[in-house]
Backbone as a ProteinNet text record, in pm:
[ID]
protein_1_A
[PRIMARY]
MRLLISRVKAKMNPFALPLALALLLSAPVDGMAQRRSDASTAPGNPVTLSGSIGGKAYRTSGPGTCKHAPDASIYDLPAALWMIEFANPRGPEIRQLNLTLWKPKDGSPYQVSLALETGSASHHISFGGKREPVGSATVKLTPSGSGGRFELKGRDAEGAKVELSISCPAFAGVEAEGG
[TERTIARY]
14508.9	14539	14686.4	14738.6	14877.8	14969.6	14934.1	15013.6	15016.6	14905.5	14898.3	14985.5	14981	15061.9	15210.2	15245.9	15386	15435.7	15356.9	15397.8	15411.9	15323.7	15331.6	15457.1	15489.8	15610	15735.7	15734.4	15851.7	15888	15793.7	15822.1	15871.2	15851.1	15899.3	15845.1	15730.5	15666.4	15595.5	15630.6	15573.5	15422.4	15364.1	15221.4	15140.6	15204.9	15133.7	15064.5	15132.1	15072.2	14947.8	14952.4	14829	14716.2	14749.7	14648.6	14586	14667.4	14615.6	14526.5	14568.9	14487.3	14355.1	14359.6	14235.7	14139.8	14192.1	14106.9	14046.1	14126.1	14075.2	13970.2	13993	13899.7	13770	13776	13654.2	13573.4	13626.6	13553.3	13433.1	13316.3	13197.6	13211.8	13157.6	13154.2	13007.1	12973.5	12834.1	12767.8	12653.1	12579.4	12614.8	12742.9	12781.8	12731.5	12726.5	12685.7	12533.9	12463.2	12317.7	12258.4	12155.4	12085.4	11963.2	11928.3	11810.3	11685.4	11585.6	11457.2	11371.5	11305.4	11220	11073.4	10986.5	10843.5	10779	10837.4	10773.5	10788	10880.1	10899.2	10884.5	10846.4	10832	10719.1	10734.3	10632.7	10493.9	10481.7	10351.2	10285.3	10353.7	10303.4	10299	10210.3	10208.3	10146.8	10191	10129.9	10004.4	9894.8	9769.1	9731.1	9699.6	9661.6	9522.8	9436	9304.8	9256.8	9164	9107.1	9076.9	9070.4	9045.2	9139.7	9179.4	9269.7	9212.4	9177.9	9118.3	8988.3	8913.9	8785.4	8793.7	8914.1	8930	8964.6	8894.8	8917	9040.6	9114.9	9235.1	9235	9290.5	9312.9	9425.2	9529.9	9642.6	9712.2	9792.8	9863.7	9993.5	10097.7	10224.7	10334	10455.2	10565.3	10596.3	10622.8	10658.7	10741.5	10774.5	10853.5	10777.5	10757.4	10692.9	10790	10821.5	10918.3	10862.2	10909.7	10865.4	10978	10995.9	11089.6	11013.3	10987.6	10912.1	10988.7	11122.1	11205.2	11302.4	11258	11340.2	11336.2	11390.1	11377.9	11389.6	11325.1	11332.2	11356.4	11459.4	11499.2	11515.4	11579.8	11604.6	11477.4	11366.3	11238.8	11211.5	11206.2	11175.1	11039.3	11035.3	10913.1	10914.8	10797.6	10785.4	10782.1	10834.8	10846.2	10788	10710.4	10662.1	10698.9	10744.4	10779.4	10722.7	10659.1	10604.4	10653.7	10705.8	10747.6	10682	10624.8	10560	10596.9	10634.9	10667.9	10620.7	10551.4	10509.3	10514.8	10637.1	10655.3	10570.4	10532.9	10453.4	10305.3	10269.9	10130.9	10040.6	9917.7	9825.5	9766.3	9777.5	9713.2	9817.4	9844.7	9944.1	10081.2	10168.9	10301.6	10404.8	10388.9	10484.5	10418.7	10452.5	10403.7	10514.5	10538.6	10630.2	10556.1	10536.7	10469.6	10561	10584.2	10660.2	10572.9	10559	10476.6	10559.3	10571.4	10638.7	10532.3	10532.4	10440.6	10525.8	10538.3	10620.4	10570.5	10664.5	10629.4	10577.7	10599.7	10551.4	10406.2	10341.2	10201.7	10179	10286.4	10268.4	10217.2	10165.9	10104.6	10198.1	10137.7	10210.5	10285.9	10391.7	10462.5	10446	10395.9	10360.5	10423.3	10470.8	10516.9	10464.3	10390.6	10336.1	10375.5	10439.6	10467.8	10403	10318.4	10237.9	10235.3	10258	10252.3	10154.4	10057.7	9963.8	10003.7	9927.7	9956.2	9938.2	9866.1	9836.9	9885	9924.8	9961.8	10048.7	10110.9	10186.7	10114.5	10121.8	10054.2	10151.2	10145.6	10237.4	10163.1	10185.5	10134.3	10249.9	10274.1	10381.7	10349.5	10348.6	10320.3	10372.3	10380.5	10427.7	10574.8	10616.8	10757.4	10793.7	10915.8	10970.3	10947	10887	10871.5	10737.5	10736.1	10613.9	10516.1	10389.9	10295.7	10266.3	10250.9	10212.3	10090.1	9973.9	9851.2	9815.6	9723.4	9681.6	9623.1	9623.1	9567	9555.3	9475	9472.5	9514.8	9582.9	9628.6	9592.3	9534.7	9498.8	9569.9	9633.1	9700.5	9627.6	9591	9528.1	9620.2	9688.7	9775.9	9697.4	9761.7	9700.9	9811.3	9820.9	9928.2	10063.2	10152	10283.4	10283.7	10166.7	10154.7	10051.9	9988.1	9886.2	9826.1	9727	9653.9	9653.4	9690.6	9690.9	9571.1	9502.2	9393.2	9434.5	9453.4	9493.3	9382.1	9340	9236.6	9284	9286.4	9330.8	9326.3	9406.9	9418.6	9566.4	9603.2	9742.7	9777.7	9898.2	9947.4	9862.2	9798.1	9714.7	9567.3	9533.2	9395.7	9314.1	9375.7	9303.1	9276.6	9157.7	9118.4	9191.2	9252.5	9326	9270.9	9219.5	9173.9	9236.7	9325.9	9398.5	9390.2	9384.5	9397.8	9518.9	9614.9	9738.8	9754.1	9761.2	9775.3	9913.2	9978.7	10110.1	10094.9	10134.7	10120.8	10216.7	10333.2	10432.4	10525.1	10582.8	10679.1	10817.2	10914.7	11054.9	11110.5	11227.4	11293.7	11349.1	11388.1	11447.6	11593.9	11681.6	11823.7	11850.8	11926.7	11958.4	12044	12017.6	12096	12147.9	12247.9	12302.6	12408.1	12432.7	12541.8	12505.4
13130.3	12993.4	12966.1	13015.5	12994.9	13053.3	13170.8	13235.9	13151.4	13095.1	13011.8	12888.2	12824.2	12704.5	12741.4	12854.9	12898.7	12919.1	12982.2	13004.5	12872.5	12777.9	12648.5	12575.5	12577.3	12511.3	12573.8	12705.1	12775.1	12728.5	12688.3	12643.3	12499.2	12423.6	12286.6	12190.3	12217	12125.5	12018.6	11891.8	11787.7	11767.9	11813.4	11795.9	11919	12032.7	12157.6	12160.9	12116.7	12122.6	12034.5	11907	11826.9	11885.2	11941.1	12000.4	12122.6	12209.4	12329.5	12291.5	12193.5	12150.3	12090.5	12011.6	11952.4	12060.8	12164	12273.3	12349.4	12375.2	12447.1	12366.1	12237.6	12153.8	12130.2	12140.4	12117.8	12244.8	12361	12486.5	12490.4	12534.4	12540.7	12646.5	12615.9	12708	12737.6	12858.7	12892.4	12781.2	12739.1	12634.7	12496.2	12471.2	12338.8	12314	12416.7	12400.1	12402.4	12434	12440.7	12303	12270.9	12144.1	12166	12066	12080.5	12070.6	12141.9	12137.4	12032.2	11947.9	11847.3	11885.7	11815.1	11849.3	11840.8	11761.8	11745.6	11868.2	11959.3	12076.5	12207.1	12202.4	12324	12409.7	12544.9	12632.3	12613.8	12573.3	12553	12421.8	12339.1	12207.2	12190.8	12261.2	12252.4	12122.6	12082.7	11971.7	12028.3	11955.2	12000.2	11906.1	11964.1	11888.6	11933.9	11838.8	11875.1	11762.9	11796	11696.2	11753.2	11664	11708.8	11637.3	11710.4	11658.3	11697.7	11598.6	11626.7	11703.6	11683.7	11750.1	11887.4	11937.8	12069.4	12050.7	12123.7	12112.9	12192.3	12135	12198.6	12188.5	12289.2	12286.8	12384.5	12335.4	12420.3	12363.1	12445.7	12406.2	12484.7	12424.2	12493.9	12400.8	12454.2	12372.7	12257.8	12145.3	12027.7	11934.1	11821.6	11721.7	11590.2	11532.2	11402.2	11310.1	11196.8	11104.3	10962.3	10882.3	10743.5	10658.2	10541.2	10440.6	10308.9	10260.2	10135.8	10013.8	10021.3	9908	9953.2	9947.3	9983.4	9866.1	9884.6	9780.5	9843.5	9779.3	9820.1	9694	9695.9	9578.2	9456.4	9476.6	9371.9	9313.4	9383.6	9340.9	9426.8	9367.1	9446.2	9515.1	9643.5	9721.7	9842.2	9894.3	10023.8	10130.2	10248.4	10355.4	10485	10554.9	10690.3	10779.5	10900.5	10997.7	11134	11199.6	11333.3	11423.8	11538.7	11640.3	11771.9	11836.8	11966.1	12053	12177.7	12268.4	12409.4	12467.9	12607.3	12659.7	12687.5	12719.7	12835.7	12926.7	13041.7	13025.3	12910.4	12887.8	12876.7	12924.1	12918.2	12778.6	12691.6	12560.2	12450.6	12378.5	12271.1	12332.7	12321	12381.9	12284.7	12157.8	12059.2	11922.6	11847.9	11712	11628.5	11513.3	11413.6	11280.7	11224.5	11095	11001.2	10883.3	10778.5	10654.3	10596.9	10478.2	10372.1	10255.4	10140.5	10035.8	9986	9878.2	9755.9	9659.2	9539.8	9460	9410.1	9334.4	9194.8	9145.8	9012.1	9012.9	9130.5	9139.7	9164.3	9172.2	9200.3	9343.9	9377.2	9508.5	9626.1	9736.7	9861.8	9900.5	9978.2	10041.6	10191.5	10260.3	10401.3	10482.7	10600.6	10696.3	10833.9	10897.1	11030.4	11119.2	11231	11335.6	11461.7	11522.7	11635.4	11742.4	11866.6	11977.6	12081.6	12113.7	12220.9	12343.7	12450.3	12569.6	12549.7	12442.8	12424.6	12292.4	12194.4	12064.1	11983.9	11880.1	11784.4	11650.5	11575.9	11447.1	11346.5	11223.3	11120.1	10987.7	10923.3	10788.1	10709.3	10589.9	10506.5	10360.5	10278.5	10137.3	10054.1	9924.7	9829.8	9799.9	9687.9	9651.6	9607.6	9639.9	9592.2	9686.7	9801.2	9898	9882.7	9933.6	9934.9	10034.2	9996.3	10089	10211.5	10324.6	10450.6	10497.9	10494.3	10528	10418.3	10448.4	10352	10427.9	10364.4	10429	10329.6	10367	10300.2	10406	10361.9	10453.3	10395.6	10478.8	10438.9	10534.2	10479.2	10558.3	10540.4	10652.1	10650.2	10722.9	10647.8	10713.1	10804.1	10911.9	11006.5	11068.3	11028.5	11078.2	11041.6	11140	11113.2	11135.8	11160.2	11183.4	11091.6	11139.5	11058.4	11128.1	11059.6	11112.9	11006.2	11048.5	10961.4	10996	10894.1	10911.3	10836.6	10910.3	10851.6	10874.2	10767	10776	10695.7	10761.3	10689.8	10775	10732.4	10803.5	10816.7	10935.5	10959	10895.8	10919.6	10860.9	10898.9	11014.7	11061.9	11025.2	10959	10918.1	11016.3	11128.2	11225.7	11166.3	11189.7	11141	11222.8	11151.6	11215.1	11161.8	11251.1	11215.9	11316	11268	11355.8	11307.9	11403.1	11378.8	11459.5	11392.6	11456.7	11432.3	11540.5	11527.9	11573.8	11487.8	11517.6	11522.8	11632.4	11642.7	11550.3	11519.7	11433.8	11378.1	11260.8	11199	11203	11250.4	11243.4	11110	11076.2	10954.5	10973.4	10863.6	10864.5	10827.9	10906.4	10874.5	10775.3	10670.5	10567.7	10625.5	10579.2	10621.3	10497	10513.6	10400.8	10329.4	10204.9	10134.6	10013.9
6306.5	6338.6	6308.7	6197.4	6160.9	6267.5	6321	6424.2	6550.4	6589.8	6708.2	6692.5	6577.9	6553.7	6554.2	6497	6496.9	6638.1	6724	6862.6	6937	6910	6975.8	6932.6	6803.2	6753	6811.8	6830.6	6880.8	7021.3	7100.5	7236.6	7238.6	7131.9	7116.6	7224.5	7276.2	7369.6	7287.2	7302.4	7216.6	7235.1	7344.8	7368.3	7330.5	7314.4	7291.6	7154.9	7049.9	6916.2	6905.8	6948.2	6940.8	7027	7142.8	7228.5	7162.3	7103.7	7037.4	6919.8	6840.9	6727.1	6773.9	6881.4	6933.6	6980.9	7047.6	7092.9	6976.3	6873.2	6756.5	6682.5	6668.2	6594.3	6670.4	6804.7	6881.6	6903.4	6863.9	6882.2	6789.4	6839.5	6752.9	6645.2	6529.6	6417.5	6391.5	6347.1	6320.4	6240.4	6287.5	6217.4	6267.6	6295.8	6343	6484.7	6566.7	6704.7	6720.2	6614.3	6623.5	6603.4	6682.3	6667.9	6580.5	6505	6421	6506.1	6466.4	6534.5	6465.4	6545.7	6483	6499.2	6430.2	6427.3	6564.4	6655.8	6785.6	6874.2	6842.8	6927.3	6850.9	6725.4	6645.8	6702	6700.4	6757.6	6699.3	6573.7	6512.8	6550	6629.1	6666.2	6817.8	6884.9	7030.6	7081.8	7200.6	7272.6	7339.4	7333.6	7393.7	7507.4	7623.1	7741	7785.8	7817.1	7870.4	7960.8	8048.3	8137.2	8273.1	8371.9	8508.6	8603.8	8706	8807.5	8942.4	9021.3	9150.4	9140.1	9031	9012.5	8947.3	8922.8	8860.1	8712.1	8624.6	8479.8	8438.2	8343.4	8289.9	8138.3	8074.6	7929.5	7899.9	7836.1	7800.1	7677.8	7616.3	7496	7490.6	7439.5	7427.4	7380.1	7366.5	7317.4	7413.7	7356.1	7434.5	7349	7404.4	7333.9	7335.7	7219.5	7206.1	7133.4	7194.8	7135.1	7135.5	7041.4	7030.7	6976.7	7035.7	6986	6976.1	6855.1	6841.1	6890.8	6889.9	6932.4	7040.3	7164.4	7279.3	7376.9	7495.5	7597.9	7735.5	7831.6	7970.8	8052.8	8136.2	8214.2	8122.5	8008.7	7908.8	7847.5	7860.5	7802.7	7679.1	7558.4	7438.7	7452.1	7417.9	7434.1	7342.2	7313.7	7246.1	7355.9	7325.5	7424.4	7369.6	7453.6	7423.1	7540.2	7511.4	7615.4	7576.7	7673.9	7650.8	7763.1	7724.9	7822.3	7784.2	7882.2	7862.4	7981.3	7956.5	8066.2	8033.2	8127	8119.8	8264.2	8315.9	8457.5	8508.7	8422.7	8465.8	8433.9	8377.7	8340.4	8462	8451.9	8564.7	8586.1	8485.3	8494.9	8510.6	8404.3	8409.8	8383.6	8482.4	8470.8	8416.3	8448	8399.5	8392.8	8287.4	8271.4	8210.7	8268.2	8212.6	8213.6	8096.7	8084	8006.9	8063.2	7996.8	7993.8	7875.9	7856.5	7784.8	7848.3	7788.3	7757.8	7635.4	7596.4	7562.3	7656.7	7631.8	7511.9	7434.3	7313.4	7344.4	7467.7	7502.8	7550	7545.8	7584.3	7732.9	7811.3	7953.9	7972.5	8091.6	8112.5	8085.6	8046.5	8025.2	8151.5	8132.4	8242.7	8222.4	8323.9	8310.9	8423.5	8388.7	8488.3	8447.6	8538.3	8515.4	8632.1	8601.9	8700	8646.1	8727	8682.2	8790.1	8749.6	8843.7	8791.9	8875.7	8842.2	8923.7	8911.5	8988.5	9138.4	9177.8	9319.6	9380.1	9299.1	9355.3	9258.5	9312.1	9231.5	9236	9125.4	9115.1	9054.8	9105	9057.5	9044.6	8930.3	8906	8845.1	8897.5	8844.3	8874.1	8770.3	8791.6	8675.9	8702.1	8602.3	8623.4	8571.3	8583.3	8723.5	8764.5	8891	9008.5	8983.3	9092.2	9163.7	9286.7	9367.3	9304.9	9283.7	9220.2	9307.3	9238.6	9301	9224.5	9289.1	9218.3	9119.1	9029.5	8927.6	8809.1	8693.6	8574.7	8461.1	8364.5	8234.7	8133.1	8030	7925.9	7791.1	7708.2	7572.7	7476.1	7373.9	7271.5	7139.4	7078.3	6946.9	6848.7	6759.2	6661.7	6568.1	6524.6	6430.5	6346.5	6220.4	6134.5	6193	6207.8	6265.6	6416.2	6475.2	6618.6	6680.1	6785.7	6851.1	6970.5	7027.6	7142.9	7252.9	7374	7490.6	7578.3	7627.5	7722.6	7848.9	7957	8083.8	8185.1	8252.5	8356.3	8475.6	8591.8	8711	8835.1	8933.2	9060.7	9094	9145.4	9179.2	9313.9	9363.2	9486.8	9607.6	9602.9	9714.1	9695.8	9586	9560.8	9477.6	9434.6	9352.3	9213.7	9163.5	9031.3	8923.8	8826.9	8717.7	8586.5	8503.1	8368.7	8273	8187.7	8097.1	7954	7864.1	7721.7	7677.3	7614.3	7571.2	7422.7	7344.1	7198.9	7154.5	7078.6	7020.3	6868.9	6805.8	6661.2	6585.3	6646.5	6581.5	6688.5	6660.7	6750.6	6686.5	6763.4	6721.1	6768.3	6721.7	6768.3	6908.6	6970.1	7103.9	7089.1	7152.3	7152	7263	7232.4	7330.3	7442.8	7564.9	7680.4	7749.2	7831.3	7905.3	7824.9	7857	7790.9	7725.7
[MASK]
+++++++++++++++++++++++++++++++++++++++++++++++++++++++++++++++++++++++++++++++++++++++++++++++++++++++++++++++++++++++++++++++++++++++++++++++++++++++++++++++++++++++++++++++++++

């Protein structure tokens, strides 16, 4: 580092030294660039999915992400938020699941978005809030320790019956996005 600074000073470019220092200070150092693993994605805490989709039974388990923010907002409406992501691209059953559940604090209906891909089809349910409904469903959340279990029953955009049970061993926090 001393050699690099000496070479930069020797050229007497007034912008070179601050640029070199900024580059050195922003370089990752072992441990600094690593992100901590939280309980929602630890290998010993898999997300479990079971149920039936279009009359076919499914059951799978694996690493996923479960997040919860008790004080969030959607379209300036205070709400609690839950998000679940599960991916097993080579799995024979459920390959991908994304579930977002907003529970408005004013008591208005839940806002739900479900995107699900099995080995043979894709399924989508989305309703509540300002968007046009796609399919329909009811969702029940049963807290359990630091996690919980979701029960979703409904029909997707094509009318296929969807009944899912999703278990999360723990919920991590949600990082704010937007401005």
